[in-house]
Amino acid sequence: GAVVSQHPSRVICKSGTSVKIECRSLDFQATTMFWYRQFPKQSLMLMATSNEGSKATYEQGVEKDKFLINHASLTLSTLTVTSAHPEDSSFYICSARDRVAGGSYNEQFFGPGTRLTVL
Amino acid sequence: GNSVTQMEGPVTLSEEAFLTINCTYTATGYPSLFWYVQYPGEGLQLLLKATKADDKGSNKGFEATYRKETTSFHLEKGSVQVSDSAVYFCALSFTNTGNQFYFGTGTSLTVIP
């Protein structure tokens, strides 16, 4: 099946620094990638939808200037958490939709997630 | 709005026991329904899906039926194995809205020998 990777898998940073998380589709091209955030014992919450070559669409309540998303190629999207604070500590998961596969349900392929801890 | 409510875990079962993980949903429209599984240290993997009412999704001995009348999509397996230990997520999505997924909170399953 299609594989999505994320890097790093785990990051610890100091408050006020910026952290970049990469999401790559390894064996397919993804025109659309999604970024989710998961708090302990809570649902995955969609943060933004990232389309290759255009600006990301952010969900209500998500600060676009804090969570910068870039989708510069069909296989790579990045999420940068700027001036991170402890409340940004969370599990961030990306997913990608295969530009070729279609169908009635349009499966998404998920990365393994990145655990961010801000001290 | 759209949301998914999942049975809270953790769930611990003995090997070969029967598994049910309840999932109900609220949706403005007619969604597709999914079960994803997340094994330790790995990403979410699609386990099964159903795209319309009365459809039954099945895979690896797991099955779930799309029940529109009860807005449910309960996951079942007749005989669990230790290798089924994972976190299970119920989700819904609409094909005409960019494939945004709405997830339940996840249910952790541990199967003991």
Tab-separated table of C-alpha atoms in Angstrom:
chain	number	residue	atom	x	y	z
A	1	GLY	CA	0.000	0.000	0.000
A	2	ALA	CA	0.888	3.649	-0.216
A	3	VAL	CA	3.333	4.911	2.384
A	4	VAL	CA	3.484	8.292	4.057
A	5	SER	CA	6.454	9.195	6.219
A	6	GLN	CA	6.911	11.932	8.765
A	7	HIS	CA	10.091	13.423	10.102
A	8	PRO	CA	11.005	13.751	12.850
A	9	SER	CA	9.022	11.185	14.769
A	10	ARG	CA	9.719	12.957	18.019
A	11	VAL	CA	11.024	16.427	18.812
A	12	ILE	CA	11.646	18.334	22.006
A	13	CYS	CA	12.276	22.043	21.789
A	14	LYS	CA	12.507	25.101	23.965
A	15	SER	CA	9.714	27.605	24.211
A	16	GLY	CA	10.016	30.331	21.590
A	17	THR	CA	11.769	28.231	18.969
A	18	SER	CA	10.320	27.050	15.674
A	19	VAL	CA	9.946	23.436	14.655
A	20	LYS	CA	9.476	22.047	11.164
A	21	ILE	CA	7.741	18.729	10.545
A	22	GLU	CA	7.952	17.047	7.157
A	23	CYS	CA	5.354	14.815	5.565
A	24	ARG	CA	6.299	12.812	2.486
A	25	SER	CA	4.372	10.494	0.226
A	26	LEU	CA	6.957	7.882	-0.655
A	27	ASP	CA	5.476	5.979	-3.568
A	28	PHE	CA	2.715	8.176	-4.895
A	29	GLN	CA	1.969	11.776	-5.728
A	30	ALA	CA	-0.351	13.695	-3.481
A	31	THR	CA	-2.030	16.853	-4.658
A	32	THR	CA	-3.680	17.160	-1.282
A	33	MET	CA	-2.224	16.596	2.153
A	34	PHE	CA	-3.909	17.085	5.476
A	35	TRP	CA	-2.512	18.010	8.870
A	36	TYR	CA	-4.146	16.775	12.046
A	37	ARG	CA	-3.461	17.341	15.691
A	38	GLN	CA	-4.211	14.834	18.401
A	39	PHE	CA	-4.385	15.549	22.099
A	40	PRO	CA	-4.137	12.692	24.598
A	41	LYS	CA	-7.294	10.602	24.604
A	42	GLN	CA	-8.941	12.888	22.085
A	43	SER	CA	-9.854	12.749	18.436
A	44	LEU	CA	-7.630	13.716	15.584
A	45	MET	CA	-8.607	17.269	14.753
A	46	LEU	CA	-8.050	18.577	11.253
A	47	MET	CA	-5.862	21.657	11.305
A	48	ALA	CA	-5.499	22.430	7.625
A	49	THR	CA	-5.750	21.124	4.111
A	50	SER	CA	-2.682	21.601	1.978
A	51	ASN	CA	-2.867	21.673	-1.806
A	52	GLU	CA	0.249	21.485	-3.913
A	53	GLY	CA	1.240	24.863	-5.280
A	54	SER	CA	-1.371	26.868	-3.418
A	55	LYS	CA	-2.044	28.253	0.018
A	56	ALA	CA	-3.292	25.934	2.705
A	57	THR	CA	-6.854	26.110	3.929
A	58	TYR	CA	-7.004	26.342	7.701
A	59	GLU	CA	-9.796	25.150	9.916
A	60	GLN	CA	-11.572	27.597	12.145
A	61	GLY	CA	-9.577	28.392	15.232
A	62	VAL	CA	-6.211	27.369	13.794
A	63	GLU	CA	-3.721	30.222	13.626
A	64	LYS	CA	-2.240	30.264	10.151
A	65	ASP	CA	0.637	32.507	11.214
A	66	LYS	CA	1.598	30.080	13.931
A	67	PHE	CA	1.212	26.868	11.964
A	68	LEU	CA	2.845	27.531	8.618
A	69	ILE	CA	2.129	24.949	5.955
A	70	ASN	CA	4.006	24.615	2.704
A	71	HIS	CA	3.204	22.088	-0.014
A	72	ALA	CA	5.868	22.812	-2.570
A	73	SER	CA	5.845	19.496	-4.384
A	74	LEU	CA	3.559	16.554	-5.013
A	75	THR	CA	5.387	14.464	-2.444
A	76	LEU	CA	6.235	16.887	0.347
A	77	SER	CA	4.319	19.084	2.745
A	78	THR	CA	5.816	20.785	5.772
A	79	LEU	CA	4.258	22.123	8.945
A	80	THR	CA	6.254	24.706	10.851
A	81	VAL	CA	5.206	25.516	14.381
A	82	THR	CA	6.519	29.024	14.914
A	83	SER	CA	7.468	30.400	18.329
A	84	ALA	CA	6.342	27.203	19.952
A	85	HIS	CA	4.911	27.234	23.457
A	86	PRO	CA	4.113	24.394	25.858
A	87	GLU	CA	0.457	24.443	24.822
A	88	ASP	CA	1.571	23.481	21.306
A	89	SER	CA	2.832	20.177	22.653
A	90	SER	CA	0.834	17.522	20.860
A	91	PHE	CA	0.885	14.674	18.375
A	92	TYR	CA	0.805	15.918	14.794
A	93	ILE	CA	-0.296	13.561	12.026
A	94	CYS	CA	-0.352	14.152	8.296
A	95	SER	CA	-2.241	12.314	5.616
A	96	ALA	CA	-2.113	12.339	1.854
A	97	ARG	CA	-4.530	11.558	-0.917
A	98	ASP	CA	-3.252	9.853	-4.019
A	99	ARG	CA	-3.786	12.113	-7.029
A	100	VAL	CA	-4.307	9.115	-9.257
A	101	ALA	CA	-6.622	7.041	-7.136
A	102	GLY	CA	-10.153	8.240	-7.172
A	103	GLY	CA	-13.318	6.393	-6.531
A	104	SER	CA	-16.186	6.994	-4.283
A	105	TYR	CA	-14.328	7.081	-1.014
A	106	ASN	CA	-10.933	8.557	-1.824
A	107	GLU	CA	-8.783	6.833	0.741
A	108	GLN	CA	-6.254	8.845	2.635
A	109	PHE	CA	-2.904	7.449	3.755
A	110	PHE	CA	-1.619	8.512	7.118
A	111	GLY	CA	1.859	9.156	8.405
A	112	PRO	CA	3.064	7.736	11.738
A	113	GLY	CA	2.839	11.072	13.496
A	114	THR	CA	5.278	13.452	15.183
A	115	ARG	CA	5.312	13.916	18.920
A	116	LEU	CA	6.164	17.551	19.738
A	117	THR	CA	7.101	18.504	23.271
A	118	VAL	CA	7.755	22.148	24.035
A	119	LEU	CA	9.561	22.821	27.283
B	1	GLY	CA	-22.368	19.320	12.605
B	2	ASN	CA	-20.350	16.223	11.916
B	3	SER	CA	-18.894	14.086	14.666
B	4	VAL	CA	-18.034	10.556	15.652
B	5	THR	CA	-18.503	9.049	19.096
B	6	GLN	CA	-16.553	5.983	19.966
B	7	MET	CA	-16.660	3.615	22.865
B	8	GLU	CA	-14.039	4.563	25.394
B	9	GLY	CA	-11.246	2.214	26.192
B	10	PRO	CA	-9.016	0.732	27.014
B	11	VAL	CA	-10.413	-2.660	26.172
B	12	THR	CA	-8.638	-5.797	27.337
B	13	LEU	CA	-9.680	-9.183	26.008
B	14	SER	CA	-8.370	-12.691	26.125
B	15	GLU	CA	-7.301	-14.307	22.910
B	16	GLU	CA	-10.226	-15.774	20.919
B	17	ALA	CA	-12.763	-13.551	22.665
B	18	PHE	CA	-15.456	-11.675	20.754
B	19	LEU	CA	-14.798	-7.994	20.106
B	20	THR	CA	-17.251	-5.146	19.711
B	21	ILE	CA	-16.208	-1.509	19.568
B	22	ASN	CA	-19.177	0.807	19.330
B	23	CYS	CA	-19.209	3.787	17.009
B	24	THR	CA	-22.034	6.221	16.338
B	25	TYR	CA	-21.978	9.287	14.199
B	26	THR	CA	-23.713	12.570	13.534
B	27	ALA	CA	-23.555	13.878	10.010
B	28	THR	CA	-25.132	16.532	7.821
B	29	GLY	CA	-25.560	14.367	4.775
B	30	TYR	CA	-24.566	10.886	3.726
B	31	PRO	CA	-20.981	10.139	4.692
B	32	SER	CA	-18.701	7.244	4.034
B	33	LEU	CA	-17.658	5.447	7.205
B	34	PHE	CA	-14.290	4.007	8.068
B	35	TRP	CA	-12.376	2.090	10.652
B	36	TYR	CA	-8.672	2.812	10.901
B	37	VAL	CA	-6.175	0.902	13.012
B	38	GLN	CA	-2.953	2.234	14.483
B	39	TYR	CA	-0.347	-0.262	15.606
B	40	PRO	CA	2.337	0.923	18.030
B	41	GLY	CA	4.772	3.291	16.372
B	42	GLU	CA	2.979	3.207	13.032
B	43	GLY	CA	0.581	5.392	11.079
B	44	LEU	CA	-3.135	4.892	10.746
B	45	GLN	CA	-4.065	2.112	8.339
B	46	LEU	CA	-7.433	1.675	6.722
B	47	LEU	CA	-9.059	-1.430	8.169
B	48	LEU	CA	-12.416	-1.334	6.419
B	49	LYS	CA	-14.950	1.042	4.990
B	50	ALA	CA	-18.566	1.373	3.908
B	51	THR	CA	-19.870	4.014	1.552
B	52	LYS	CA	-23.631	3.721	1.891
B	53	ALA	CA	-26.359	2.463	4.179
B	54	ASP	CA	-26.475	-1.292	4.772
B	55	ASP	CA	-23.021	-1.802	3.284
B	56	LYS	CA	-20.829	-4.162	5.274
B	57	GLY	CA	-17.110	-3.559	5.325
B	58	SER	CA	-14.847	-6.456	6.193
B	59	ASN	CA	-11.147	-7.182	6.403
B	60	LYS	CA	-8.883	-9.519	8.394
B	61	GLY	CA	-11.874	-11.001	10.206
B	62	PHE	CA	-13.188	-7.588	11.257
B	63	GLU	CA	-16.510	-6.323	10.004
B	64	ALA	CA	-18.819	-3.366	10.439
B	65	THR	CA	-22.205	-2.547	8.953
B	66	TYR	CA	-23.327	0.956	8.025
B	67	ARG	CA	-26.608	1.398	9.903
B	68	LYS	CA	-28.324	4.585	8.853
B	69	GLU	CA	-31.344	4.062	11.127
B	70	THR	CA	-29.170	3.913	14.227
B	71	THR	CA	-26.345	6.071	12.804
B	72	SER	CA	-23.884	3.407	13.843
B	73	PHE	CA	-20.872	1.569	12.466
B	74	HIS	CA	-19.862	-0.877	15.183
B	75	LEU	CA	-16.674	-2.870	14.695
B	76	GLU	CA	-16.796	-6.607	15.428
B	77	LYS	CA	-14.500	-9.575	15.296
B	78	GLY	CA	-15.440	-13.068	16.315
B	79	SER	CA	-12.104	-14.208	17.672
B	80	VAL	CA	-9.362	-11.712	18.456
B	81	GLN	CA	-5.668	-12.460	18.384
B	82	VAL	CA	-2.758	-10.935	20.257
B	83	SER	CA	-1.682	-9.321	16.990
B	84	ASP	CA	-4.934	-7.318	16.958
B	85	SER	CA	-3.695	-5.219	19.860
B	86	ALA	CA	-3.789	-1.647	18.574
B	87	VAL	CA	-5.789	1.557	18.698
B	88	TYR	CA	-8.910	1.607	16.536
B	89	PHE	CA	-10.396	4.812	15.128
B	90	CYS	CA	-13.858	5.210	13.683
B	91	ALA	CA	-14.178	8.024	11.137
B	92	LEU	CA	-16.478	9.574	8.590
B	93	SER	CA	-15.804	11.519	5.460
B	94	PHE	CA	-17.692	13.141	2.616
B	95	THR	CA	-16.342	12.626	-0.857
B	96	ASN	CA	-17.464	16.042	-2.058
B	97	THR	CA	-15.829	18.193	0.599
B	98	GLY	CA	-12.155	17.593	-0.016
B	99	ASN	CA	-12.119	14.425	2.027
B	100	GLN	CA	-11.979	15.982	5.442
B	101	PHE	CA	-12.113	13.208	8.007
B	102	TYR	CA	-13.891	13.357	11.335
B	103	PHE	CA	-12.420	10.918	13.819
B	104	GLY	CA	-13.570	9.345	17.024
B	105	THR	CA	-11.280	9.427	20.026
B	106	GLY	CA	-9.853	5.997	19.365
B	107	THR	CA	-10.207	2.802	21.371
B	108	SER	CA	-7.161	0.989	22.632
B	109	LEU	CA	-7.422	-2.785	22.444
B	110	THR	CA	-5.088	-5.148	24.236
B	111	VAL	CA	-5.419	-8.867	23.638
B	112	ILE	CA	-3.744	-11.107	26.167
B	113	PRO	CA	-2.739	-14.721	25.504
